[in-house]
């Protein structure tokens, strides 16, 4: 995590991910996919058509008013305070070192 950095930022083309998921569905990798969770700033290019599964776009803050999310998108804004409160409720320390990260369960 010491070398972790976010890349991109606005103008993300979300369509390749949906195309990849559609390909995996055709190949039989996903046989009963019910949803996709996309962590984003919300600014980007969305597919024109609704996918055959629910899609939630999770944001850390409200996107600019000019950002147009499609009507089929589930939009969830989780502020930093909400995430901190959830971590504390689960007993997860907010400041972690490498030993703390090694003890976290794999998802």
CSV table of C-alpha atoms in Angstrom, one decimal:
chain,number,residue,atom,x,y,z
A,1,UNK,CA,0.0,0.0,0.0
A,2,UNK,CA,3.0,2.3,0.4
A,3,UNK,CA,3.2,2.5,-3.4
A,4,UNK,CA,-0.6,2.5,-4.0
A,5,UNK,CA,-1.9,5.4,-6.1
A,6,UNK,CA,-5.1,6.1,-7.9
A,7,UNK,CA,-4.9,6.6,-11.6
A,8,UNK,CA,-7.2,8.2,-14.1
A,9,UNK,CA,-9.8,10.6,-12.7
A,10,UNK,CA,-12.8,11.7,-14.8
A,11,UNK,CA,-13.6,10.8,-18.3
A,12,UNK,CA,-13.4,7.1,-17.6
A,13,UNK,CA,-14.8,4.9,-20.3
A,14,UNK,CA,-16.9,2.4,-18.4
A,15,UNK,CA,-18.0,0.5,-21.5
A,16,UNK,CA,-14.9,-1.9,-21.8
A,17,UNK,CA,-15.7,-3.3,-18.4
A,18,UNK,CA,-19.3,-4.0,-19.4
A,19,UNK,CA,-18.1,-5.5,-22.7
A,20,UNK,CA,-15.7,-7.8,-20.8
A,21,UNK,CA,-18.4,-8.9,-18.4
A,22,UNK,CA,-20.7,-9.7,-21.4
A,23,UNK,CA,-17.9,-11.7,-23.0
A,24,UNK,CA,-17.4,-13.7,-19.7
A,25,UNK,CA,-21.2,-14.3,-19.6
A,26,UNK,CA,-21.2,-15.7,-23.2
A,27,UNK,CA,-18.2,-17.9,-22.3
A,28,UNK,CA,-20.2,-19.3,-19.3
A,29,UNK,CA,-17.8,-17.9,-16.7
A,30,UNK,CA,-20.7,-16.0,-15.1
A,31,UNK,CA,-23.8,-18.1,-15.1
A,32,UNK,CA,-25.9,-16.2,-12.5
A,33,UNK,CA,-24.4,-12.8,-12.2
A,34,UNK,CA,-26.7,-10.5,-10.3
A,35,UNK,CA,-24.7,-7.3,-10.1
A,36,UNK,CA,-21.6,-5.3,-10.6
A,37,UNK,CA,-20.2,-2.7,-8.2
A,38,UNK,CA,-18.1,0.0,-9.7
A,39,UNK,CA,-16.0,2.3,-7.5
A,40,UNK,CA,-15.6,5.6,-9.4
A,41,UNK,CA,-15.8,9.4,-9.3
A,42,UNK,CA,-18.9,9.0,-11.5
A,43,UNK,CA,-17.4,11.0,-14.4
A,44,UNK,CA,-17.1,9.1,-17.6
A,45,UNK,CA,-18.7,7.4,-20.5
A,46,UNK,CA,-21.5,5.0,-19.7
A,47,UNK,CA,-23.1,2.2,-21.8
A,48,UNK,CA,-26.2,3.4,-23.6
A,49,UNK,CA,-28.2,0.2,-22.8
A,50,UNK,CA,-28.9,-1.2,-19.3
A,51,UNK,CA,-27.0,-4.4,-18.7
A,52,UNK,CA,-28.9,-7.6,-17.8
A,53,UNK,CA,-27.8,-7.2,-14.1
A,54,UNK,CA,-27.9,-4.5,-11.5
A,55,UNK,CA,-25.1,-2.1,-11.5
A,56,UNK,CA,-24.1,0.2,-8.6
A,57,UNK,CA,-21.7,3.0,-9.0
A,58,UNK,CA,-20.1,3.8,-5.6
A,59,UNK,CA,-18.7,7.3,-5.2
A,60,UNK,CA,-16.8,9.0,-2.3
A,61,UNK,CA,-18.4,12.4,-3.0
A,62,UNK,CA,-21.1,13.9,-5.2
A,63,UNK,CA,-20.0,14.3,-8.8
A,64,UNK,CA,-20.3,17.6,-10.5
A,65,UNK,CA,-23.8,18.6,-11.5
A,66,UNK,CA,-22.8,18.2,-15.1
A,67,UNK,CA,-22.2,14.5,-14.6
A,68,UNK,CA,-25.1,12.5,-16.2
A,69,UNK,CA,-25.4,9.0,-14.8
A,70,UNK,CA,-27.8,6.7,-16.7
A,71,UNK,CA,-31.2,6.2,-15.2
A,72,UNK,CA,-30.6,2.4,-14.7
A,73,UNK,CA,-27.5,3.0,-12.6
A,74,UNK,CA,-27.7,2.6,-8.8
A,75,UNK,CA,-25.8,5.5,-7.4
A,76,UNK,CA,-24.4,5.3,-3.9
A,77,UNK,CA,-22.4,8.2,-2.4
A,78,UNK,CA,-20.4,7.1,0.6
A,79,UNK,CA,-18.6,9.9,2.3
A,80,UNK,CA,-15.3,9.4,4.0
A,81,UNK,CA,-16.9,9.8,7.4
A,82,UNK,CA,-19.4,7.0,6.6
A,83,UNK,CA,-16.5,4.7,5.6
A,84,UNK,CA,-14.6,5.6,8.8
A,85,UNK,CA,-17.7,4.9,11.0
A,86,UNK,CA,-18.2,1.5,9.3
A,87,UNK,CA,-14.6,0.6,9.8
A,88,UNK,CA,-14.7,1.6,13.5
A,89,UNK,CA,-17.9,-0.4,14.0
A,90,UNK,CA,-16.2,-3.5,12.6
A,91,UNK,CA,-13.1,-2.9,14.8
A,92,UNK,CA,-10.9,-2.1,11.8
A,93,UNK,CA,-8.1,0.4,12.7
A,94,UNK,CA,-8.2,3.5,10.5
A,95,UNK,CA,-4.5,3.8,10.4
A,96,UNK,CA,-2.8,0.5,9.4
A,97,UNK,CA,0.7,-0.6,8.9
A,98,UNK,CA,1.9,-3.6,6.8
A,99,UNK,CA,1.3,-6.1,9.7
A,100,UNK,CA,-2.3,-4.9,10.0
A,101,UNK,CA,-2.9,-5.4,6.3
A,102,UNK,CA,-1.4,-9.0,6.4
A,103,UNK,CA,-4.1,-9.9,9.0
A,104,UNK,CA,-7.1,-8.8,6.9
A,105,UNK,CA,-9.1,-11.7,5.4
A,106,UNK,CA,-9.0,-12.2,1.7
A,107,UNK,CA,-12.2,-11.4,-0.2
